[in-house]
Each structure stands twice: as structure tokens, then as C-alpha cells.
mmCIF file of C-alpha atoms in Angstrom:
data_model
loop_
_atom_site.group_PDB
_atom_site.id
_atom_site.type_symbol
_atom_site.label_atom_id
_atom_site.label_comp_id
_atom_site.label_asym_id
_atom_site.label_seq_id
_atom_site.Cartn_x
_atom_site.Cartn_y
_atom_site.Cartn_z
ATOM 1 C CA MET A 1 189.648 141.217 83.778
ATOM 2 C CA ASN A 2 189.232 138.140 85.861
ATOM 3 C CA THR A 3 185.881 136.787 86.143
ATOM 4 C CA THR A 4 184.401 133.813 87.534
ATOM 5 C CA ASN A 5 182.592 131.237 85.130
ATOM 6 C CA ASN A 6 179.347 132.534 86.149
ATOM 7 C CA GLU A 7 180.317 136.165 85.218
ATOM 8 C CA ALA A 8 181.475 135.001 82.243
ATOM 9 C CA THR A 9 178.375 133.548 81.109
ATOM 10 C CA GLN A 10 176.444 136.217 82.615
ATOM 11 C CA LEU A 11 178.466 138.829 80.379
ATOM 12 C CA LYS A 12 177.747 136.838 77.089
ATOM 13 C CA ARG A 13 174.428 137.827 75.860
ATOM 14 C CA VAL A 14 171.476 135.057 74.994
ATOM 15 C CA GLN A 15 171.489 136.670 71.464
ATOM 16 C CA GLU A 16 175.298 135.669 71.126
ATOM 17 C CA VAL A 17 174.607 132.114 72.513
ATOM 18 C CA ALA A 18 171.525 131.664 70.165
ATOM 19 C CA LEU A 19 173.307 133.226 66.939
ATOM 20 C CA ASN A 20 176.290 130.925 67.690
ATOM 21 C CA GLY A 21 174.143 127.661 67.561
ATOM 22 C CA GLU A 22 175.124 126.712 71.046
ATOM 23 C CA GLU A 23 173.429 124.311 73.097
ATOM 24 C CA PRO A 24 171.598 126.511 76.459
ATOM 25 C CA PRO A 25 174.310 126.167 78.954
ATOM 26 C CA LEU A 26 173.988 124.876 81.902
ATOM 27 C CA ASN A 27 173.091 127.721 84.224
ATOM 28 C CA TYR A 28 170.119 128.391 81.700
ATOM 29 C CA LEU A 29 168.474 124.854 82.526
ATOM 30 C CA SER A 30 165.684 125.030 84.912
ATOM 31 C CA LYS A 31 165.672 122.450 87.753
ATOM 32 C CA ASP A 32 161.797 122.401 87.384
ATOM 33 C CA LYS A 33 161.965 121.242 83.723
ATOM 34 C CA PRO A 34 159.524 123.646 82.348
ATOM 35 C CA THR A 35 156.933 122.665 79.806
ATOM 36 C CA THR A 36 155.840 124.681 77.046
ATOM 37 C CA GLU A 37 152.103 123.159 76.981
ATOM 38 C CA ALA A 38 149.827 125.235 77.940
ATOM 39 C CA SER A 39 145.926 125.570 77.793
ATOM 40 C CA SER A 40 144.537 127.996 74.905
ATOM 41 C CA SER A 41 142.096 129.875 76.612
ATOM 42 C CA SER A 42 139.643 132.612 75.307
ATOM 43 C CA SER A 43 138.413 133.537 78.724
ATOM 44 C CA ILE A 44 141.006 135.714 79.658
ATOM 45 C CA PRO A 45 139.034 138.855 80.009
ATOM 46 C CA ILE A 46 139.029 141.628 77.253
ATOM 47 C CA ILE A 47 137.960 145.214 78.875
ATOM 48 C CA ASP A 48 136.951 148.164 76.842
ATOM 49 C CA LEU A 49 138.716 151.188 78.549
ATOM 50 C CA HIS A 50 136.740 153.568 76.403
ATOM 51 C CA LEU A 51 133.390 152.237 77.799
ATOM 52 C CA LEU A 52 135.088 152.125 81.347
ATOM 53 C CA LEU A 53 136.136 155.807 81.316
ATOM 54 C CA SER A 54 133.042 157.391 79.343
ATOM 55 C CA SER A 55 131.566 160.465 81.320
ATOM 56 C CA THR A 56 128.123 159.181 81.190
ATOM 57 C CA SER A 57 126.596 156.464 83.239
ATOM 58 C CA THR A 58 124.871 153.668 81.552
ATOM 59 C CA LYS A 59 123.917 149.631 82.072
ATOM 60 C CA GLU A 60 127.281 148.771 79.676
ATOM 61 C CA LYS A 61 129.299 150.802 81.512
ATOM 62 C CA GLU A 62 128.184 149.628 84.996
ATOM 63 C CA ASP A 63 128.296 145.763 83.497
ATOM 64 C CA GLU A 64 131.784 146.630 82.191
ATOM 65 C CA ILE A 65 133.010 147.790 85.657
ATOM 66 C CA ASP A 66 131.846 144.679 87.178
ATOM 67 C CA LYS A 67 133.464 142.684 84.820
ATOM 68 C CA LEU A 68 137.114 144.497 85.499
ATOM 69 C CA ARG A 69 136.324 144.094 89.183
ATOM 70 C CA SER A 70 135.768 140.092 88.590
ATOM 71 C CA SER A 71 138.511 139.811 86.262
ATOM 72 C CA LEU A 72 141.115 141.416 88.877
ATOM 73 C CA ALA A 73 139.886 139.051 91.528
ATOM 74 C CA SER A 74 140.111 135.858 89.716
ATOM 75 C CA TRP A 75 142.780 136.449 87.127
ATOM 76 C CA GLY A 76 144.328 139.623 88.278
ATOM 77 C CA PHE A 77 144.854 139.737 84.325
ATOM 78 C CA PHE A 78 143.066 141.373 81.629
ATOM 79 C CA GLN A 79 143.698 142.635 77.689
ATOM 80 C CA ALA A 80 142.814 146.509 77.383
ATOM 81 C CA VAL A 81 141.164 147.624 74.333
ATOM 82 C CA GLY A 82 139.837 151.318 73.685
ATOM 83 C CA HIS A 83 142.818 152.512 75.419
ATOM 84 C CA GLY A 84 143.530 155.464 72.954
ATOM 85 C CA ILE A 85 146.935 154.847 72.271
ATOM 86 C CA PRO A 86 147.204 154.839 68.446
ATOM 87 C CA SER A 87 147.941 151.671 66.729
ATOM 88 C CA ILE A 88 150.480 153.302 64.624
ATOM 89 C CA LEU A 89 152.575 154.330 67.701
ATOM 90 C CA LEU A 90 152.178 150.667 69.235
ATOM 91 C CA ASP A 91 153.555 149.091 65.806
ATOM 92 C CA LYS A 92 156.581 151.880 66.015
ATOM 93 C CA ILE A 93 157.957 151.145 69.449
ATOM 94 C CA LEU A 94 157.810 147.353 68.940
ATOM 95 C CA SER A 95 159.635 147.952 65.413
ATOM 96 C CA THR A 96 162.231 150.444 67.277
ATOM 97 C CA MET A 97 162.901 148.026 69.616
ATOM 98 C CA LYS A 98 163.493 144.895 67.142
ATOM 99 C CA GLU A 99 165.975 147.502 65.715
ATOM 100 C CA PHE A 100 167.808 148.161 68.616
ATOM 101 C CA PHE A 101 167.984 144.287 69.246
ATOM 102 C CA HIS A 102 169.285 143.596 66.002
ATOM 103 C CA LEU A 103 172.179 146.058 66.124
ATOM 104 C CA PRO A 104 175.679 144.901 66.230
ATOM 105 C CA MET A 105 176.463 144.060 69.713
ATOM 106 C CA GLU A 106 179.227 146.603 70.299
ATOM 107 C CA GLU A 107 176.309 149.068 69.715
ATOM 108 C CA LYS A 108 173.903 147.758 72.152
ATOM 109 C CA GLN A 109 177.078 147.244 74.533
ATOM 110 C CA LYS A 110 177.367 151.169 74.893
ATOM 111 C CA TYR A 111 174.419 151.038 77.080
ATOM 112 C CA SER A 112 175.362 147.942 79.152
ATOM 113 C CA ARG A 113 174.702 147.788 82.612
ATOM 114 C CA VAL A 114 177.799 146.245 83.338
ATOM 115 C CA GLY A 115 180.608 148.561 83.884
ATOM 116 C CA GLU A 116 184.243 148.312 82.875
ATOM 117 C CA ASP A 117 185.390 146.532 85.923
ATOM 118 C CA GLY A 118 182.868 143.840 85.250
ATOM 119 C CA THR A 119 180.513 145.077 88.202
ATOM 120 C CA MET A 120 176.851 145.739 87.909
ATOM 121 C CA GLU A 121 176.336 149.844 87.654
ATOM 122 C CA GLY A 122 172.525 149.405 88.196
ATOM 123 C CA LEU A 123 169.226 148.074 87.378
ATOM 124 C CA GLU A 124 169.032 150.481 84.157
ATOM 125 C CA GLY A 125 170.685 149.345 81.003
ATOM 126 C CA TYR A 126 171.474 146.787 78.720
ATOM 127 C CA GLY A 127 172.109 143.096 79.504
ATOM 128 C CA ASN A 128 170.428 140.074 81.093
ATOM 129 C CA ASP A 129 170.302 138.478 84.500
ATOM 130 C CA THR A 130 172.719 139.339 87.604
ATOM 131 C CA VAL A 131 174.351 136.124 88.745
ATOM 132 C CA LYS A 132 173.889 135.814 92.217
ATOM 133 C CA SER A 133 175.378 132.519 92.930
ATOM 134 C CA GLU A 134 175.955 129.149 91.166
ATOM 135 C CA GLN A 135 172.567 127.911 91.972
ATOM 136 C CA HIS A 136 170.985 130.805 90.247
ATOM 137 C CA ILE A 137 169.078 129.868 86.726
ATOM 138 C CA LEU A 138 169.134 132.378 84.099
ATOM 139 C CA ASP A 139 166.203 133.436 81.887
ATOM 140 C CA TRP A 140 166.674 133.030 78.041
ATOM 141 C CA CYS A 141 166.172 136.813 77.824
ATOM 142 C CA ASP A 142 168.017 139.989 77.127
ATOM 143 C CA ARG A 143 166.625 143.205 77.812
ATOM 144 C CA LEU A 144 167.041 146.878 78.119
ATOM 145 C CA TYR A 145 165.730 148.511 81.396
ATOM 146 C CA LEU A 146 164.809 152.105 81.672
ATOM 147 C CA LEU A 147 163.292 154.276 83.994
ATOM 148 C CA VAL A 148 160.818 156.406 81.924
ATOM 149 C CA LYS A 149 158.809 158.512 84.945
ATOM 150 C CA PRO A 150 159.352 160.889 86.412
ATOM 151 C CA GLN A 151 161.011 162.412 83.605
ATOM 152 C CA GLU A 152 163.847 164.358 85.361
ATOM 153 C CA ARG A 153 165.288 161.405 86.788
ATOM 154 C CA ARG A 154 165.571 159.629 83.514
ATOM 155 C CA THR A 155 169.197 158.280 83.046
ATOM 156 C CA LEU A 156 169.568 159.497 79.335
ATOM 157 C CA LYS A 157 173.072 158.087 78.844
ATOM 158 C CA MET A 158 171.343 154.596 78.977
ATOM 159 C CA TRP A 159 168.637 155.960 76.446
ATOM 160 C CA PRO A 160 170.005 154.464 72.834
ATOM 161 C CA GLU A 161 170.947 157.191 70.284
ATOM 162 C CA SER A 162 170.417 154.552 67.575
ATOM 163 C CA PRO A 163 167.832 153.757 66.235
ATOM 164 C CA LYS A 164 167.705 157.815 65.590
ATOM 165 C CA HIS A 165 163.882 157.637 66.713
ATOM 166 C CA PHE A 166 164.270 155.307 69.718
ATOM 167 C CA ARG A 167 164.312 158.167 72.421
ATOM 168 C CA GLU A 168 161.322 159.977 70.983
ATOM 169 C CA THR A 169 159.262 157.013 70.291
ATOM 170 C CA LEU A 170 159.851 155.593 73.912
ATOM 171 C CA HIS A 171 159.039 159.156 75.356
ATOM 172 C CA GLU A 172 155.827 159.357 73.368
ATOM 173 C CA TYR A 173 154.791 155.616 74.157
ATOM 174 C CA SER A 174 155.545 155.905 77.910
ATOM 175 C CA VAL A 175 153.589 159.084 78.394
ATOM 176 C CA LYS A 176 150.755 157.867 76.866
ATOM 177 C CA ALA A 177 150.831 154.704 78.630
ATOM 178 C CA SER A 178 151.576 156.478 82.149
ATOM 179 C CA LEU A 179 147.617 158.102 81.555
ATOM 180 C CA VAL A 180 146.453 155.035 80.577
ATOM 181 C CA ALA A 181 147.882 153.511 83.648
ATOM 182 C CA ASP A 182 146.502 156.278 86.112
ATOM 183 C CA ASN A 183 143.007 155.924 84.685
ATOM 184 C CA ILE A 184 142.980 152.347 84.785
ATOM 185 C CA ILE A 185 144.044 152.674 88.730
ATOM 186 C CA LYS A 186 141.172 155.204 89.245
ATOM 187 C CA VAL A 187 138.375 152.625 87.812
ATOM 188 C CA MET A 188 139.798 149.956 89.776
ATOM 189 C CA ALA A 189 139.586 152.006 93.209
ATOM 190 C CA GLN A 190 135.889 152.871 91.825
ATOM 191 C CA SER A 191 135.060 149.387 91.223
ATOM 192 C CA VAL A 192 135.328 148.291 94.764
ATOM 193 C CA GLY A 193 133.426 151.211 95.986
ATOM 194 C CA LEU A 194 136.364 153.460 97.042
ATOM 195 C CA GLU A 195 136.883 157.391 95.835
ATOM 196 C CA GLU A 196 138.885 156.959 92.729
ATOM 197 C CA ASN A 197 142.219 158.545 94.094
ATOM 198 C CA SER A 198 142.473 155.963 96.964
ATOM 199 C CA PHE A 199 145.063 153.877 95.320
ATOM 200 C CA LEU A 200 146.949 156.795 93.391
ATOM 201 C CA SER A 201 147.488 158.404 96.553
ATOM 202 C CA GLN A 202 149.663 155.561 97.798
ATOM 203 C CA PHE A 203 151.730 155.637 94.485
ATOM 204 C CA GLY A 204 152.571 159.413 95.254
ATOM 205 C CA LYS A 205 153.051 161.968 92.843
ATOM 206 C CA SER A 206 157.000 160.776 92.183
ATOM 207 C CA ALA A 207 156.025 157.141 91.509
ATOM 208 C CA PRO A 208 158.785 155.579 89.265
ATOM 209 C CA MET A 209 157.756 153.637 85.998
ATOM 210 C CA TYR A 210 160.296 151.458 84.278
ATOM 211 C CA ALA A 211 160.336 150.048 80.730
ATOM 212 C CA ARG A 212 161.706 146.649 80.314
ATOM 213 C CA MET A 213 162.095 145.712 76.679
ATOM 214 C CA ASN A 214 162.613 141.953 76.077
ATOM 215 C CA TYR A 215 163.990 140.001 73.320
ATOM 216 C CA TYR A 216 163.884 136.201 73.513
ATOM 217 C CA PRO A 217 166.092 134.683 70.925
ATOM 218 C CA PRO A 218 164.887 131.234 69.454
ATOM 219 C CA CYS A 219 165.896 128.404 72.150
ATOM 220 C CA SER A 220 166.657 124.974 70.780
ATOM 221 C CA ARG A 221 165.545 123.507 73.978
ATOM 222 C CA PRO A 222 161.956 125.162 74.874
ATOM 223 C CA ASP A 223 161.336 122.267 77.107
ATOM 224 C CA LEU A 224 164.067 122.934 79.598
ATOM 225 C CA VAL A 225 164.768 126.582 79.288
ATOM 226 C CA ASP A 226 162.391 129.666 80.506
ATOM 227 C CA GLY A 227 162.286 132.819 78.917
ATOM 228 C CA ILE A 228 161.352 134.057 82.197
ATOM 229 C CA LYS A 229 160.921 132.236 85.032
ATOM 230 C CA PRO A 230 157.367 131.927 86.837
ATOM 231 C CA HIS A 231 156.876 135.018 88.894
ATOM 232 C CA THR A 232 154.481 137.539 90.109
ATOM 233 C CA ASP A 233 155.391 141.351 89.734
ATOM 234 C CA GLY A 234 156.386 143.490 92.895
ATOM 235 C CA GLY A 235 155.166 146.881 92.077
ATOM 236 C CA GLY A 236 151.666 148.060 91.544
ATOM 237 C CA ILE A 237 150.573 147.259 88.072
ATOM 238 C CA THR A 238 152.167 146.166 84.929
ATOM 239 C CA ILE A 239 151.151 147.243 81.429
ATOM 240 C CA LEU A 240 152.633 144.553 78.881
ATOM 241 C CA LEU A 241 152.632 145.154 74.951
ATOM 242 C CA GLN A 242 153.029 141.889 73.195
ATOM 243 C CA ASP A 243 154.817 140.644 70.143
ATOM 244 C CA LYS A 244 152.096 141.213 67.370
ATOM 245 C CA GLU A 245 153.132 137.595 65.941
ATOM 246 C CA VAL A 246 154.688 135.075 68.411
ATOM 247 C CA GLU A 247 152.907 134.138 71.567
ATOM 248 C CA GLY A 248 154.809 133.353 74.772
ATOM 249 C CA LEU A 249 152.913 134.889 78.181
ATOM 250 C CA GLN A 250 151.264 132.615 80.000
ATOM 251 C CA VAL A 251 149.376 132.865 83.458
ATOM 252 C CA PHE A 252 148.693 130.298 86.035
ATOM 253 C CA LYS A 253 145.385 129.835 87.013
ATOM 254 C CA ASP A 254 143.111 127.178 88.844
ATOM 255 C CA GLY A 255 146.424 124.857 88.650
ATOM 256 C CA GLU A 256 147.127 125.104 84.963
ATOM 257 C CA TRP A 257 149.250 127.344 82.771
ATOM 258 C CA ILE A 258 147.372 129.558 80.233
ATOM 259 C CA LYS A 259 148.262 131.162 77.193
ATOM 260 C CA VAL A 260 147.465 134.665 76.534
ATOM 261 C CA PRO A 261 146.420 135.156 73.155
ATOM 262 C CA ILE A 262 147.532 138.026 71.103
ATOM 263 C CA VAL A 263 144.829 140.597 70.705
ATOM 264 C CA PRO A 264 146.086 142.820 68.074
ATOM 265 C CA HIS A 265 147.007 146.298 69.514
ATOM 266 C CA ALA A 266 145.739 145.348 73.126
ATOM 267 C CA LEU A 267 147.748 145.879 76.236
ATOM 268 C CA VAL A 268 147.829 143.087 78.898
ATOM 269 C CA VAL A 269 147.444 144.481 82.243
ATOM 270 C CA ASN A 270 148.277 142.530 85.373
ATOM 271 C CA ILE A 271 147.947 143.370 88.939
ATOM 272 C CA ALA A 272 151.403 143.583 90.868
ATOM 273 C CA ASP A 273 152.107 142.433 94.518
ATOM 274 C CA GLN A 274 151.809 145.881 96.127
ATOM 275 C CA MET A 275 148.318 146.338 94.253
ATOM 276 C CA GLU A 276 147.227 143.457 95.836
ATOM 277 C CA ILE A 277 148.204 144.605 99.357
ATOM 278 C CA MET A 278 146.282 148.095 98.609
ATOM 279 C CA SER A 279 143.167 145.985 97.562
ATOM 280 C CA ASN A 280 143.554 143.969 100.857
ATOM 281 C CA GLY A 281 143.475 140.635 98.862
ATOM 282 C CA MET A 282 140.425 141.692 96.525
ATOM 283 C CA PHE A 283 142.629 141.816 93.462
ATOM 284 C CA MET A 284 145.277 138.860 92.844
ATOM 285 C CA SER A 285 148.882 139.348 91.736
ATOM 286 C CA PRO A 286 149.005 136.393 89.255
ATOM 287 C CA MET A 287 151.910 134.056 88.896
ATOM 288 C CA HIS A 288 152.995 134.172 85.159
ATOM 289 C CA ARG A 289 155.895 133.181 83.010
ATOM 290 C CA ALA A 290 157.156 133.559 79.360
ATOM 291 C CA VAL A 291 157.986 130.435 77.496
ATOM 292 C CA THR A 292 161.096 130.141 74.808
ATOM 293 C CA ASN A 293 160.105 129.154 71.292
ATOM 294 C CA SER A 294 162.294 126.916 68.964
ATOM 295 C CA GLU A 295 162.088 128.584 66.071
ATOM 296 C CA LYS A 296 161.257 132.405 66.398
ATOM 297 C CA ALA A 297 162.121 135.446 68.125
ATOM 298 C CA ARG A 298 159.929 136.988 70.168
ATOM 299 C CA ILE A 299 160.015 140.680 71.706
ATOM 300 C CA SER A 300 157.618 142.150 74.522
ATOM 301 C CA LEU A 301 157.846 145.603 76.335
ATOM 302 C CA ALA A 302 156.671 145.724 79.938
ATOM 303 C CA LEU A 303 155.907 148.970 81.839
ATOM 304 C CA PHE A 304 156.345 148.613 85.620
ATOM 305 C CA TYR A 305 154.488 151.040 87.593
ATOM 306 C CA VAL A 306 155.703 151.190 91.560
ATOM 307 C CA PRO A 307 154.527 153.049 94.319
ATOM 308 C CA ASP A 308 157.177 155.817 95.429
ATOM 309 C CA LEU A 309 159.569 153.895 97.492
ATOM 310 C CA ASN A 310 159.313 156.190 100.276
ATOM 311 C CA ASN A 311 155.708 155.942 100.750
ATOM 312 C CA GLU A 312 154.311 153.505 102.991
ATOM 313 C CA ILE A 313 151.573 151.080 101.351
ATOM 314 C CA GLY A 314 148.622 149.005 103.164
ATOM 315 C CA PRO A 315 145.195 147.949 102.639
ATOM 316 C CA ALA A 316 142.879 150.771 101.858
ATOM 317 C CA VAL A 317 140.791 151.934 105.060
ATOM 318 C CA GLY A 318 137.767 151.407 103.162
ATOM 319 C CA LEU A 319 138.508 147.859 102.377
ATOM 320 C CA ILE A 320 138.990 146.860 105.773
ATOM 321 C CA ASP A 321 135.674 146.044 107.909
ATOM 322 C CA ASP A 322 134.355 143.557 110.637
ATOM 323 C CA THR A 323 133.371 141.256 107.397
ATOM 324 C CA ARG A 324 137.127 141.449 105.651
ATOM 325 C CA PRO A 325 139.641 141.848 107.968
ATOM 326 C CA ARG A 326 143.116 143.205 107.437
ATOM 327 C CA LEU A 327 145.197 140.653 105.396
ATOM 328 C CA PHE A 328 148.384 142.718 105.337
ATOM 329 C CA ARG A 329 150.288 145.094 107.382
ATOM 330 C CA ASN A 330 151.364 148.522 106.118
ATOM 331 C CA ILE A 331 154.876 148.497 104.903
ATOM 332 C CA LYS A 332 157.347 150.908 103.431
ATOM 333 C CA GLY A 333 157.601 150.559 99.644
ATOM 334 C CA LYS A 334 161.446 150.523 99.576
ATOM 335 C CA ASP A 335 161.552 148.056 102.117
ATOM 336 C CA TYR A 336 159.126 145.384 99.858
ATOM 337 C CA VAL A 337 161.219 146.173 96.818
ATOM 338 C CA GLU A 338 164.253 144.918 98.496
ATOM 339 C CA PHE A 339 162.593 141.906 99.989
ATOM 340 C CA PHE A 340 161.143 141.244 96.549
ATOM 341 C CA THR A 341 164.216 141.360 94.518
ATOM 342 C CA LYS A 342 165.835 138.979 96.985
ATOM 343 C CA ASN A 343 162.843 136.573 96.724
ATOM 344 C CA PHE A 344 162.507 136.973 92.979
ATOM 345 C CA LEU A 345 166.365 135.667 92.499
ATOM 346 C CA GLN A 346 165.444 132.684 94.472
ATOM 347 C CA GLY A 347 162.369 131.840 92.879
ATOM 348 C CA LYS A 348 160.217 132.646 95.881
ATOM 349 C CA ARG A 349 157.280 135.010 96.447
ATOM 350 C CA ALA A 350 157.398 137.711 98.539
ATOM 351 C CA ILE A 351 153.846 138.805 99.434
ATOM 352 C CA ASP A 352 153.749 136.230 102.034
ATOM 353 C CA TRP A 353 156.288 138.472 104.234
ATOM 354 C CA ALA A 354 153.647 141.393 104.260
ATOM 355 C CA ARG A 355 150.670 139.485 105.253
ATOM 356 C CA VAL A 356 149.276 139.930 109.136
#
């Protein structure tokens, strides 16, 4: 098979480079020279979903709703506790992911998103970045990317059969996390005075959810290499399960990078671009990144909840008035995702394209 140098590098997994003790190749070195330094912050909001979703109306619940609204406006990020997903399941999905990434390369390659002819077969599967040009800087991350919802659209040939409990564990986690996501979106709508299904109706009944399992090997030059480059997410909301021991997620706020601390068994929730559009800018889609570690590997599991590509999204009618004019135009979900993907690979924000 004939490949260019870029294609050959892309076919070589980050794990292989790290295990061989190689210096990061040139197309992993960020031109912006990322620094791993960031401020530690205990002020990243922690939201109690159990309190938010309680059926009784109390002062504590109202205060928590206010805290949620403020968090989404100023941070676009919060740590969710009281979400109802058993800790034993959270531990199991992380350990299952770790088992998969520690399998021999030939086993993982069975689920590669690169076909035998060297071409990409789609988003789903095992691999790393798609190389678009010689200027494209790669992330220091291998990942397994899978559609988990709707269930009837799952590409099961990409779901690993090893470890043997992989499929059932991911299924159980994604079903429970999907319910959490729906409940969060309902409360988000209520927090700005809307009917609870105002945002969910724009997602649609067939809204997809994707799981991205990330593995960040140790990197000898964390000062020069991004785990995942700075970006916003292009969907509706993202739910992230962090590594239990190794930090790496950072959010950009007020001109500086802030570490997102590990809160045991919490879910990190962040607003994505299409939710900022639906909220008419009341919620913020934050810039965030993953940094590398010179000594320890790190894993994480992100669930991306995306409005149905065939739906039209736009600011909720109840959030537009004389004092709060429309900030974004209505757009087709498919069009936004295509534009977002193109801009993401170039390190640019796409949401400005949707502004009025």
C-alpha cells in the first residue's frame, strides 16, 4: 500500500510512538507551544442533580437551579453529582476502557476506522486523527469512537468483543447516561423560564449520542504537545467521565486555563455550540483542552449528545424579545456539523458562522 508520510504517521498509533520511547514527531508539535501550566480552581461549580430533579419545591432546589443557570452562563461547565449512575458501573466502564487500550495492537486494529486500502471508513472505530494536510497538527491521543444512540443504528462490528464484558458495560453506561443527559437538558430549559422540553424538542427523538473513549499515553514533551487541542464541542451537550487519578482537562475562562479537578464519580458536563445557539447565547460553549503528562497515561470517556442532523436548530422563541435580540440564525443541524468539522480541523471556532 502506498502512503504519504502523513498517512504513515497517522496509521501509527500514539501508543506505539510512546511505547517505543520516540520523541513526538513533528506533526504533533503545536505551533502555539502549549503550556501545561494552569490555575487550580475549586470554584468550578458542582451541581447536585438529585436535588435539582426532586419532585418537591424547596428553597434549596431553587438555589441549585439558580446555581446551574449561573454556571452555564459564566463557565459553560459544571461537575454533576447525585446523578444516580452507580459508582460501581463508573469504575467498571473506566477499567474496561483501560483493558481495551492495553490489548495487543493487532487486536485493537480489528476495529480500526482505516480500511485495508488505507482510506478512512467513517468516524466510528479505533484510531487517531485524520490527516487533512501537512499543516494539520495531531493530538497525542488514541481513541475509540462509537455511536451508542439510537441503539438500532449502532455499528456493532466496531464494538470490541474483547474485553468480553465491553459491549454490555458500554451499553449499560450509555443508557443510564442518556437519561441523565435528557434530565439535565430539561432542567436547563426550566432554569431560563422555558417549558422543560423546549430544548429537547430541537434535539428530536432520533438525536444521536456518540461515545469517544480517549487514551493519552505519557508524552516526553508535554510542553509542546496537546492531548486534545483547544476547542469547543459542536453538538448539544457533552458528558465526560474523567480518569480517577490523572488530571488533564482544562477550561479557558477569563483569559487563563483552569484545571478541572477530579471529583470522585462526578460527571463533567459542558455546553456545546448548538446549545449556545438554542439558548440564544444565555449558555456558553466553553473553550477547553486536554494536556499531556510526562509520566502517567490518562483515560476519559466523553459522550456527545447531538441534535438530529435533519432538524433545524435556533434560539428558543421564549428567549428572544426586545431586550434580548436574536443572536443566531436558524440552521440545519447537518450544515452546522459539517461546518464545525471543517473548522475544528483548522483550529477555528464555527459558532460565529451561525451569528445573525
